[in-house]
CSV table of C-alpha atoms and ligand atoms in Angstrom, one decimal:
chain,number,residue,atom,x,y,z
C,20,UNK,CA,-45.0,-19.8,-1.1
C,21,UNK,CA,-46.2,-18.5,-4.5
C,22,UNK,CA,-44.5,-19.8,-7.6
C,23,UNK,CA,-43.1,-16.4,-8.3
C,24,UNK,CA,-41.2,-16.3,-5.0
C,25,UNK,CA,-39.8,-19.7,-5.7
C,26,UNK,CA,-37.8,-18.4,-8.6
C,27,UNK,CA,-35.8,-16.4,-6.1
C,28,UNK,CA,-35.6,-18.9,-3.3
C,29,UNK,CA,-31.9,-19.5,-3.7
C,30,UNK,CA,-29.5,-16.9,-2.2
C,31,UNK,CA,-26.2,-16.6,-4.1
C,32,UNK,CA,-23.7,-17.9,-1.6
C,33,UNK,CA,-21.0,-15.5,-3.0
C,34,UNK,CA,-23.3,-12.5,-3.3
C,35,UNK,CA,-21.2,-10.5,-1.0
C,36,UNK,CA,-18.5,-10.3,-3.7
C,37,UNK,CA,-20.8,-7.8,-5.5
C,38,UNK,CA,-20.3,-5.3,-2.7
C,39,UNK,CA,-17.9,-2.4,-2.8
C,40,UNK,CA,-15.5,-3.7,-0.2
C,41,UNK,CA,-11.7,-4.0,0.0
C,42,UNK,CA,-9.9,-7.0,-1.4
C,43,UNK,CA,-9.0,-8.1,2.2
C,44,UNK,CA,-12.7,-8.3,3.1
C,45,UNK,CA,-13.5,-10.2,-0.1
C,46,UNK,CA,-10.7,-12.7,0.7
C,47,UNK,CA,-12.0,-13.2,4.3
C,48,UNK,CA,-15.5,-13.8,2.9
C,49,UNK,CA,-14.3,-16.4,0.5
C,50,UNK,CA,-12.3,-18.0,3.3
C,51,UNK,CA,-15.5,-18.3,5.3
C,52,UNK,CA,-17.1,-20.1,2.4
C,53,UNK,CA,-14.1,-22.4,1.9
C,54,UNK,CA,-14.1,-23.2,5.7
C,55,UNK,CA,-17.6,-24.6,5.4
C,56,UNK,CA,-16.4,-27.4,3.1
C,57,UNK,CA,-12.7,-27.5,4.1
C,58,UNK,CA,-12.4,-26.6,7.8
C,59,UNK,CA,-8.7,-27.5,7.7
C,60,UNK,CA,-7.7,-24.5,5.5
C,61,UNK,CA,-6.7,-22.2,8.3
C,62,UNK,CA,-5.1,-19.5,6.2
C,63,UNK,CA,-5.2,-17.9,2.8
C,64,UNK,CA,-2.5,-15.4,1.9
C,65,UNK,CA,-1.4,-13.5,-1.2
C,66,UNK,CA,2.2,-12.3,-1.7
C,67,UNK,CA,3.0,-10.1,-4.7
C,68,UNK,CA,6.1,-10.1,-6.7
C,69,UNK,CA,7.9,-6.9,-7.8
C,70,UNK,CA,9.9,-7.7,-10.9
C,71,UNK,CA,12.0,-4.5,-10.6
C,72,UNK,CA,13.4,-5.4,-7.2
C,73,UNK,CA,13.0,-9.2,-7.2
C,74,UNK,CA,11.1,-8.8,-3.9
C,75,UNK,CA,8.2,-10.9,-2.8
C,76,UNK,CA,6.0,-9.1,-0.2
C,77,UNK,CA,3.0,-10.0,1.8
C,78,UNK,CA,-0.1,-8.2,0.4
C,79,UNK,CA,-3.2,-9.6,2.1
C,80,UNK,CA,-4.3,-12.6,4.0
C,81,UNK,CA,-7.2,-14.2,5.9
C,82,UNK,CA,-6.5,-16.4,9.0
C,83,UNK,CA,-9.1,-18.2,11.1
C,84,UNK,CA,-7.0,-17.4,14.1
C,85,UNK,CA,-6.6,-13.6,14.2
C,86,UNK,CA,-3.9,-13.8,16.9
C,87,UNK,CA,-1.7,-15.7,14.5
C,88,UNK,CA,-0.9,-13.4,11.6
C,89,UNK,CA,2.1,-13.3,9.4
C,90,UNK,CA,2.3,-9.8,8.1
C,91,UNK,CA,4.6,-7.1,6.9
C,92,UNK,CA,7.7,-8.7,5.5
C,93,UNK,CA,9.4,-8.7,2.2
C,94,UNK,CA,12.2,-11.0,1.0
C,95,UNK,CA,14.0,-11.6,-2.3
C,96,UNK,CA,12.5,-14.3,-4.4
C,97,UNK,CA,16.0,-15.4,-5.5
C,98,UNK,CA,16.6,-16.3,-1.8
C,99,UNK,CA,13.7,-18.8,-1.9
C,100,UNK,CA,14.6,-21.7,-4.2
C,101,UNK,CA,11.5,-23.7,-3.3
C,102,UNK,CA,9.3,-20.8,-4.4
C,103,UNK,CA,11.4,-20.2,-7.5
C,104,UNK,CA,10.8,-23.9,-8.4
C,105,UNK,CA,7.1,-23.2,-8.6
C,106,UNK,CA,7.6,-20.5,-11.2
C,107,UNK,CA,10.0,-22.6,-13.1
C,108,UNK,CA,7.5,-25.5,-13.2
C,109,UNK,CA,4.6,-23.1,-13.9
C,110,UNK,CA,2.6,-25.4,-11.6
C,111,UNK,CA,1.1,-25.2,-8.1
C,112,UNK,CA,3.1,-26.9,-5.4
C,113,UNK,CA,1.7,-29.2,-2.7
C,114,UNK,CA,3.6,-29.7,0.5
C,115,UNK,CA,1.7,-32.2,2.7
C,116,UNK,CA,4.2,-32.0,5.5
C,117,UNK,CA,6.1,-28.7,6.1
C,118,UNK,CA,8.8,-30.7,8.0
C,119,UNK,CA,10.4,-31.3,4.6
C,120,UNK,CA,11.1,-27.5,4.7
C,121,UNK,CA,12.7,-27.7,8.1
C,122,UNK,CA,16.0,-26.7,6.6
C,123,UNK,CA,14.2,-23.8,4.7
C,124,UNK,CA,16.0,-20.6,5.1
C,125,UNK,CA,13.5,-18.4,3.3
C,126,UNK,CA,11.7,-15.8,5.5
C,127,UNK,CA,8.3,-17.0,4.3
C,128,UNK,CA,8.9,-20.7,5.1
C,129,UNK,CA,10.4,-19.9,8.4
C,130,UNK,CA,7.5,-17.8,9.5
C,131,UNK,CA,4.9,-20.3,8.2
C,132,UNK,CA,6.6,-23.2,10.1
C,133,UNK,CA,7.0,-21.0,13.3
C,134,UNK,CA,3.2,-20.5,13.4
C,135,UNK,CA,2.6,-24.3,13.4
C,136,UNK,CA,1.4,-24.7,9.9
C,137,UNK,CA,2.0,-28.2,8.7
C,138,UNK,CA,1.0,-28.2,5.0
C,139,UNK,CA,0.5,-25.9,2.1
C,140,UNK,CA,-0.8,-25.6,-1.4
C,141,UNK,CA,0.8,-22.8,-3.3
C,142,UNK,CA,-0.6,-21.5,-6.6
C,143,UNK,CA,1.5,-19.1,-8.8
C,144,UNK,CA,-0.6,-16.2,-10.1
C,145,UNK,CA,-0.3,-14.9,-13.6
C,146,UNK,CA,-1.6,-11.8,-15.3
C,147,UNK,CA,-1.5,-11.9,-19.1
C,148,UNK,CA,1.0,-14.8,-18.8
C,149,UNK,CA,3.3,-12.9,-16.5
C,150,UNK,CA,4.0,-14.1,-13.0
C,151,UNK,CA,2.7,-11.6,-10.4
C,152,UNK,CA,2.7,-13.5,-7.1
C,153,UNK,CA,1.6,-16.5,-5.0
C,154,UNK,CA,-1.6,-17.6,-3.4
C,155,UNK,CA,-1.0,-19.7,-0.3
C,156,UNK,CA,-3.5,-22.2,1.2
C,157,UNK,CA,-2.1,-23.2,4.6
C,158,UNK,CA,-3.3,-25.8,7.0
C,159,UNK,CA,-2.4,-26.7,10.6
C,160,UNK,CA,-3.0,-30.4,9.7
C,161,UNK,CA,-0.7,-32.8,7.8
C,162,UNK,CA,-1.9,-34.4,4.6
C,163,UNK,CA,-5.3,-32.7,4.4
C,164,UNK,CA,-5.2,-32.2,0.6
C,165,UNK,CA,-6.6,-35.0,-1.6
C,166,UNK,CA,-6.7,-34.7,-5.4
C,167,UNK,CA,-10.5,-34.3,-5.3
C,168,UNK,CA,-10.2,-31.5,-2.7
C,169,UNK,CA,-7.5,-29.8,-4.8
C,170,UNK,CA,-9.8,-29.7,-7.8
C,171,UNK,CA,-12.3,-27.7,-5.9
C,172,UNK,CA,-9.7,-25.5,-4.3
C,173,UNK,CA,-8.3,-24.7,-7.7
C,174,UNK,CA,-11.6,-23.0,-8.6
C,175,UNK,CA,-11.5,-20.8,-5.5
C,176,UNK,CA,-7.8,-20.1,-6.3
C,177,UNK,CA,-8.7,-18.8,-9.8
C,178,UNK,CA,-11.6,-16.7,-8.4
C,179,UNK,CA,-9.2,-15.1,-5.9
C,180,UNK,CA,-6.6,-14.6,-8.7
C,181,UNK,CA,-9.1,-12.7,-10.8
C,182,UNK,CA,-10.0,-10.5,-7.9
C,183,UNK,CA,-6.3,-9.7,-7.3
C,184,UNK,CA,-5.7,-9.0,-11.0
C,185,UNK,CA,-8.7,-6.8,-11.2
C,186,UNK,CA,-7.6,-4.8,-8.2
C,187,UNK,CA,-4.0,-4.4,-9.4
C,188,UNK,CA,-5.2,-3.3,-12.8
C,189,UNK,CA,-7.6,-0.7,-11.3
C,190,UNK,CA,-4.8,0.7,-9.1
C,191,UNK,CA,-2.5,0.9,-12.1
C,192,UNK,CA,-5.1,2.8,-14.1
C,193,UNK,CA,-5.6,5.2,-11.3
C,194,UNK,CA,-2.0,5.9,-10.7
C,195,UNK,CA,-1.3,6.2,-14.5
C,196,UNK,CA,-4.3,8.6,-14.8
C,197,UNK,CA,-3.0,10.8,-12.0
C,198,UNK,CA,0.6,10.8,-13.3
C,199,UNK,CA,-0.6,11.7,-16.8
C,200,UNK,CA,-2.6,14.6,-15.3
C,201,UNK,CA,0.6,15.8,-13.5
C,202,UNK,CA,2.9,15.4,-16.5
C,203,UNK,CA,0.7,17.5,-18.7
C,204,UNK,CA,1.5,20.5,-16.5
C,205,UNK,CA,4.6,22.4,-15.4
C,206,UNK,CA,4.3,20.8,-12.0
C,207,UNK,CA,6.9,18.3,-13.0
C,208,UNK,CA,9.4,21.0,-13.4
C,209,UNK,CA,9.4,21.9,-9.7
C,210,UNK,CA,9.0,18.5,-8.1
C,211,UNK,CA,11.0,15.8,-9.7
C,212,UNK,CA,10.2,12.1,-10.1
C,213,UNK,CA,12.9,11.4,-7.6
C,214,UNK,CA,11.0,13.5,-5.0
C,215,UNK,CA,7.9,11.4,-5.7
C,216,UNK,CA,9.9,8.2,-5.2
C,217,UNK,CA,11.5,9.4,-2.0
C,218,UNK,CA,8.2,10.5,-0.5
C,219,UNK,CA,6.7,7.2,-1.3
C,220,UNK,CA,9.5,5.3,0.4
C,221,UNK,CA,9.5,7.5,3.5
C,222,UNK,CA,5.8,7.1,3.9
C,223,UNK,CA,6.1,3.3,3.6
C,224,UNK,CA,8.9,3.2,6.2
C,225,UNK,CA,6.7,5.1,8.6
C,226,UNK,CA,3.5,3.0,7.8
C,227,UNK,CA,5.4,-0.2,8.4
C,228,UNK,CA,6.7,0.9,11.7
C,229,UNK,CA,3.3,2.0,12.9
C,230,UNK,CA,1.5,-1.1,11.4
C,231,UNK,CA,1.2,-3.0,14.7
C,232,UNK,CA,0.1,-0.3,17.0
C,233,UNK,CA,-2.3,1.3,14.5
C,234,UNK,CA,-3.6,-1.9,12.9
C,235,UNK,CA,-2.4,-0.9,9.4
C,236,UNK,CA,-2.7,-3.9,7.1
C,237,UNK,CA,-0.1,-4.8,4.4
C,238,UNK,CA,-2.7,-3.8,1.8
C,239,UNK,CA,-3.1,-0.4,3.4
C,240,UNK,CA,0.7,0.1,3.6
C,241,UNK,CA,0.9,-0.7,-0.1
C,242,UNK,CA,-1.7,1.9,-0.9
C,243,UNK,CA,0.0,4.5,1.3
C,244,UNK,CA,3.2,3.7,-0.7
C,245,UNK,CA,1.4,4.1,-4.0
C,246,UNK,CA,-0.7,7.1,-3.2
C,247,UNK,CA,1.4,9.4,-1.0
C,248,UNK,CA,3.5,10.7,-3.9
C,249,UNK,CA,0.3,12.1,-5.3
C,250,UNK,CA,-0.4,14.3,-2.3
C,251,UNK,CA,0.5,17.6,-4.1
C,252,UNK,CA,-1.4,16.8,-7.4
C,253,UNK,CA,-3.6,19.9,-6.6
C,254,UNK,CA,-0.6,22.1,-7.2
C,255,UNK,CA,-1.2,21.8,-10.9
C,256,UNK,CA,-4.0,24.3,-10.2
C,257,UNK,CA,-1.7,26.9,-8.7
C,258,UNK,CA,-0.3,29.6,-11.1
C,259,UNK,CA,3.4,29.4,-11.9
C,260,UNK,CA,3.9,32.9,-10.5
C,261,UNK,CA,3.2,31.6,-7.1
C,262,UNK,CA,4.5,28.0,-7.4
C,263,UNK,CA,7.9,29.0,-8.7
C,264,UNK,CA,8.3,32.3,-6.9
C,265,UNK,CA,12.0,32.4,-5.8
C,266,UNK,CA,11.2,34.2,-2.5
C,267,UNK,CA,8.7,34.1,0.3
C,268,UNK,CA,5.0,34.1,-0.5
C,269,UNK,CA,2.9,37.0,0.7
C,270,UNK,CA,-0.4,36.4,2.6
C,271,UNK,CA,-2.6,36.6,-0.5
C,272,UNK,CA,-0.3,34.2,-2.4
C,273,UNK,CA,-0.2,31.8,0.4
C,274,UNK,CA,-4.0,31.8,0.6
C,275,UNK,CA,-4.1,30.7,-3.0
C,276,UNK,CA,-1.4,28.1,-2.3
C,277,UNK,CA,-3.6,26.7,0.6
C,278,UNK,CA,-6.2,25.7,-1.9
C,279,UNK,CA,-4.0,22.9,-3.3
C,280,UNK,CA,-5.2,20.1,-1.0
C,281,UNK,CA,-8.9,20.6,-1.9
C,282,UNK,CA,-8.0,21.0,-5.6
C,283,UNK,CA,-6.1,17.8,-5.4
C,284,UNK,CA,-9.0,15.9,-3.8
C,285,UNK,CA,-11.3,17.2,-6.6
C,286,UNK,CA,-8.9,16.1,-9.3
C,287,UNK,CA,-8.7,12.6,-7.8
C,288,UNK,CA,-12.5,12.5,-7.5
C,289,UNK,CA,-13.0,13.4,-11.1
C,290,UNK,CA,-10.5,10.7,-12.2
C,291,UNK,CA,-12.2,8.1,-10.0
C,292,UNK,CA,-15.5,9.2,-11.6
C,293,UNK,CA,-14.3,9.2,-15.2
C,294,UNK,CA,-12.6,5.8,-14.9
C,295,UNK,CA,-15.4,4.4,-12.8
C,296,UNK,CA,-12.9,3.4,-10.1
C,297,UNK,CA,-15.0,4.2,-7.0
C,298,UNK,CA,-15.3,0.5,-6.4
C,299,UNK,CA,-11.6,0.2,-5.8
C,300,UNK,CA,-10.7,-0.6,-2.1
C,301,UNK,CA,-9.0,2.0,-0.1
C,302,UNK,CA,-9.5,4.9,-2.5
C,303,UNK,CA,-10.2,6.9,0.6
C,304,UNK,CA,-6.5,6.6,1.4
C,305,UNK,CA,-5.7,8.5,-1.8
C,306,UNK,CA,-8.4,11.2,-1.2
C,307,UNK,CA,-7.4,11.7,2.4
C,308,UNK,CA,-3.7,12.1,1.6
C,309,UNK,CA,-4.4,14.7,-1.0
C,310,UNK,CA,-6.9,16.6,1.1
C,311,UNK,CA,-5.5,16.4,4.6
C,312,UNK,CA,-1.6,16.3,4.3
C,313,UNK,CA,-1.4,20.0,5.5
C,314,UNK,CA,-3.6,19.5,8.5
C,315,UNK,CA,-1.7,20.0,11.8
C,316,UNK,CA,-2.1,18.0,15.1
C,317,UNK,CA,-2.8,21.2,17.0
C,318,UNK,CA,-5.5,22.3,14.6
C,319,UNK,CA,-3.5,25.1,13.0
C,320,UNK,CA,-3.3,23.4,9.6
C,321,UNK,CA,-5.5,23.7,6.5
C,322,UNK,CA,-7.9,23.3,4.7
C,323,UNK,CA,-10.2,22.1,7.6
C,324,UNK,CA,-8.2,22.8,10.7
C,325,UNK,CA,-8.7,19.2,11.9
C,326,UNK,CA,-7.0,18.2,15.2
C,327,UNK,CA,-5.1,15.0,16.3
C,328,UNK,CA,-7.0,11.8,15.6
C,329,UNK,CA,-9.5,13.7,13.4
C,330,UNK,CA,-6.7,13.7,10.8
C,331,UNK,CA,-6.6,10.3,9.0
C,332,UNK,CA,-3.4,8.3,9.9
C,333,UNK,CA,-2.5,8.1,6.2
C,334,UNK,CA,-2.5,11.9,6.0
C,335,UNK,CA,-0.4,12.2,9.2
C,336,UNK,CA,2.1,9.8,7.7
C,337,UNK,CA,2.3,11.7,4.4
C,338,UNK,CA,2.7,15.0,6.1
C,339,UNK,CA,5.9,13.8,7.8
C,340,UNK,CA,7.2,12.3,4.6
C,341,UNK,CA,6.4,15.5,2.7
C,342,UNK,CA,7.9,17.9,5.1
C,343,UNK,CA,11.0,15.8,5.5
C,344,UNK,CA,11.5,15.6,1.8
C,345,UNK,CA,10.6,19.3,1.3
C,346,UNK,CA,13.2,20.3,3.9
C,347,UNK,CA,16.0,18.1,2.5
C,348,UNK,CA,15.3,19.0,-1.2
C,349,UNK,CA,16.0,22.1,-3.3
C,350,UNK,CA,12.9,24.3,-3.8
C,351,UNK,CA,12.5,27.5,-5.8
C,352,UNK,CA,12.4,29.2,-2.4
C,353,UNK,CA,15.1,27.3,-0.4
C,354,UNK,CA,18.3,25.3,-0.5
C,355,UNK,CA,18.3,21.7,0.7
C,356,UNK,CA,18.8,21.2,4.4
C,357,UNK,CA,21.1,18.5,6.0
C,358,UNK,CA,19.3,15.5,7.4
C,359,UNK,CA,20.4,16.5,10.9
C,360,UNK,CA,18.9,19.9,10.6
C,361,UNK,CA,15.7,18.4,9.2
C,362,UNK,CA,15.5,15.8,12.0
C,363,UNK,CA,15.8,18.6,14.6
C,364,UNK,CA,13.0,20.5,13.0
C,365,UNK,CA,10.8,17.4,12.8
C,366,UNK,CA,11.4,16.7,16.5
C,367,UNK,CA,10.4,20.3,17.3
C,368,UNK,CA,7.3,20.1,15.1
C,369,UNK,CA,6.3,16.8,16.7
C,370,UNK,CA,5.1,18.7,19.7
C,371,UNK,CA,2.7,20.8,17.7
C,372,UNK,CA,2.0,20.2,14.0
C,373,UNK,CA,3.3,16.7,13.2
C,374,UNK,CA,2.2,13.4,14.7
C,375,UNK,CA,4.8,12.3,17.2
C,376,UNK,CA,4.6,8.6,16.5
C,377,UNK,CA,5.1,9.3,12.7
C,378,UNK,CA,8.1,11.4,13.3
C,379,UNK,CA,9.7,8.9,15.8
C,380,UNK,CA,9.0,6.1,13.3
C,381,UNK,CA,11.0,8.0,10.6
C,382,UNK,CA,13.8,9.1,12.9
C,383,UNK,CA,14.4,5.5,14.0
C,384,UNK,CA,15.9,4.7,10.6
C,385,UNK,CA,18.5,7.3,9.6
C,386,UNK,CA,20.4,4.6,7.6
C,387,UNK,CA,17.3,3.6,5.6
C,388,UNK,CA,16.7,7.3,4.9
C,389,UNK,CA,20.2,7.7,3.6
C,390,UNK,CA,19.7,4.6,1.4
C,391,UNK,CA,16.5,6.0,-0.1
C,392,UNK,CA,18.3,9.4,-0.7
C,393,UNK,CA,21.2,7.6,-2.4
C,394,UNK,CA,18.9,5.5,-4.6
C,395,UNK,CA,16.7,8.4,-5.6
C,396,UNK,CA,19.2,11.3,-6.0
C,397,UNK,CA,18.1,14.5,-7.6
C,398,UNK,CA,19.8,15.3,-10.9
C,399,UNK,CA,21.5,18.6,-10.0
C,400,UNK,CA,21.6,19.7,-13.7
C,401,UNK,CA,17.8,19.5,-13.8
Z,14,LIG,P1,6.4,22.0,-0.3
Z,14,LIG,O1,7.5,22.8,-0.8
Z,14,LIG,O2,6.1,20.6,-0.7
Z,14,LIG,O3,6.5,22.0,1.3
Z,14,LIG,C1,5.7,21.2,2.1
Z,14,LIG,C2,5.8,21.5,3.5
Z,14,LIG,O4,7.1,21.4,4.0
Z,14,LIG,C3,5.4,23.0,3.8
Z,14,LIG,O5,4.0,23.2,3.9
Z,14,LIG,C4,6.1,23.2,5.2
Z,14,LIG,O6,5.3,22.6,6.2
Z,14,LIG,C5,7.4,22.3,5.1
Z,14,LIG,N1,8.5,23.2,4.6
Z,14,LIG,C6,9.0,23.3,3.4
Z,14,LIG,N2,10.1,24.1,3.4
Z,14,LIG,C7,10.2,24.6,4.7
Z,14,LIG,C8,11.1,25.5,5.3
Z,14,LIG,O7,12.0,26.0,4.7
Z,14,LIG,N3,10.9,25.7,6.7
Z,14,LIG,C9,9.9,25.1,7.3
Z,14,LIG,N4,9.8,25.4,8.6
Z,14,LIG,N5,9.0,24.3,6.8
Z,14,LIG,C10,9.2,24.0,5.5
Z,14,LIG,P2,3.4,24.6,3.7
Z,14,LIG,O8,4.2,25.7,4.5
Z,14,LIG,O9,1.9,24.6,4.0
Z,14,LIG,O10,3.6,25.0,2.2
Z,14,LIG,C11,2.9,24.3,1.2
Z,14,LIG,C12,3.5,24.6,-0.1
Z,14,LIG,O11,3.5,26.0,-0.4
Z,14,LIG,C13,4.9,24.2,-0.2
Z,14,LIG,O12,5.0,22.8,-0.6
Z,14,LIG,C14,5.4,25.1,-1.4
Z,14,LIG,O13,5.0,24.6,-2.6
Z,14,LIG,C15,4.7,26.4,-1.1
Z,14,LIG,N6,5.4,27.3,-0.3
Z,14,LIG,C16,5.5,27.4,1.1
Z,14,LIG,N7,6.3,28.4,1.5
Z,14,LIG,C17,6.8,29.0,0.3
Z,14,LIG,C18,7.6,30.1,0.0
Z,14,LIG,O14,8.2,30.8,0.9
Z,14,LIG,N8,7.9,30.4,-1.3
Z,14,LIG,C19,7.3,29.7,-2.3
Z,14,LIG,N9,7.6,30.0,-3.6
Z,14,LIG,N10,6.5,28.6,-2.1
Z,14,LIG,C20,6.2,28.3,-0.8
Z,15,LIG,C1,7.9,-21.9,1.1
Z,15,LIG,O1,8.2,-20.8,1.4
Z,15,LIG,O2,8.6,-22.5,0.3
Z,15,LIG,C2,6.7,-22.7,1.5
Z,15,LIG,C3,5.7,-22.1,2.5
Z,15,LIG,C4,4.3,-22.1,1.9
Z,15,LIG,O3,4.0,-22.7,1.0
Z,15,LIG,O4,3.5,-21.4,2.5
Z,16,LIG,C1,11.0,0.8,2.9
Z,16,LIG,O1,10.9,-0.1,3.8
Z,16,LIG,O2,10.0,1.1,2.2
Z,16,LIG,C2,12.2,1.7,2.8
Z,16,LIG,C3,13.3,0.9,2.3
Z,16,LIG,C4,13.4,1.0,0.8
Z,16,LIG,O3,12.5,0.4,0.1
Z,16,LIG,O4,14.3,1.5,0.2
Z,17,LIG,FE1,1.2,20.0,-0.2
Z,18,LIG,FE1,4.5,18.6,-0.8
């Protein structure tokens, strides 16, 4: 070996973190590295906290036993005194024997214990001093964590925390940039903020219901929730004379209207480019929703005329959320329909244009739909 080559003999053990991969893949990779030294750490998990709703929800995880996941739940933080304690102390918590939580009533504790985990080290995560969630290190063994081991695990914990913070900041920038683009146009006048919220919640409801059969991760569900309201951002490129026309569009007008999905994808691409956000995991979810939310299962949609599985699942989900909200909302060209009438049309369309699984997922929860509509009511004077 020449001396020159020797300078580069060492391979950075964490080099993979340079790659443009989703957070979940980075977490799995770090987990592999941790397992080399600490084979008893069977699971890493991140739960994020939403201050507005006091909800703690699973975000992403890595488990050495893939048949043993704990995914897709959210629960109020106020219902978890043991987790609240961690925030009050502003310190990590070490539980060497989860039996002491046998009386625990919190969803998270219950699920952890049910999967046979015996011990856990839980770090609170902070962004600019504000609490944003928890990082869990879980083990199937009792008493595996010594002070010397914890000192090393703390470093991994902070590395993971920085990755999470970086990802959340990038998502926030992206959503803010797209919202700013929208609010600078008349588009806001025709589709209200409430419509945006409802669409997001319908899409999440559907995504959660499909998660198991379609292998949709919590992280992907969250991205579908965040990005589906932006599906029509391309409408900012459609003239008011068409967008706000009180009556039916003629063929030429509708041809122009049909350019909004591609316009939307281009707007998103230019924002990703301007803010250097291509490295963000799952940006494809956002691009696909904008571009493909008017594709139809039978190939009769636009812009590409894709069929069935060729249409990304996130776009099929958004399509159902979009159509349902368009039907049940006031538009320049129509009065709002009742939920029952909208359900009937969705059922009918699920044989041709809409994905049947997505429609069934939504229709399974008429009560949740009502709750979303109550919570995000259109201001009739607007
Ligand atoms: P949008 O208002 O967000 O509607 C989204 C989708 O919901 C529509 O996609 C359509 O699939 C469904 N939808 C909405 N209202 C109705 C309805 O009354 N009956 C039925 N069967 N389906 C409905 P589509 O058709 O590709 O339209 C895309 C966009 O074009 C609409 O977005 C809206 O902005 C505009 N548009 C569609 N039809 C008209 C119209 O007759 N007049 C005007 N001014 N705009 C229209
Ligand atoms: C808890 O919910 O209080 C503990 C479970 C864990 O640390 O993973
Ligand atoms: C959902 O699960 O996302 C719908 C319920 C809600 O958040 O209102
Ligand atoms: Fe659209
Ligand atoms: Fe729409």
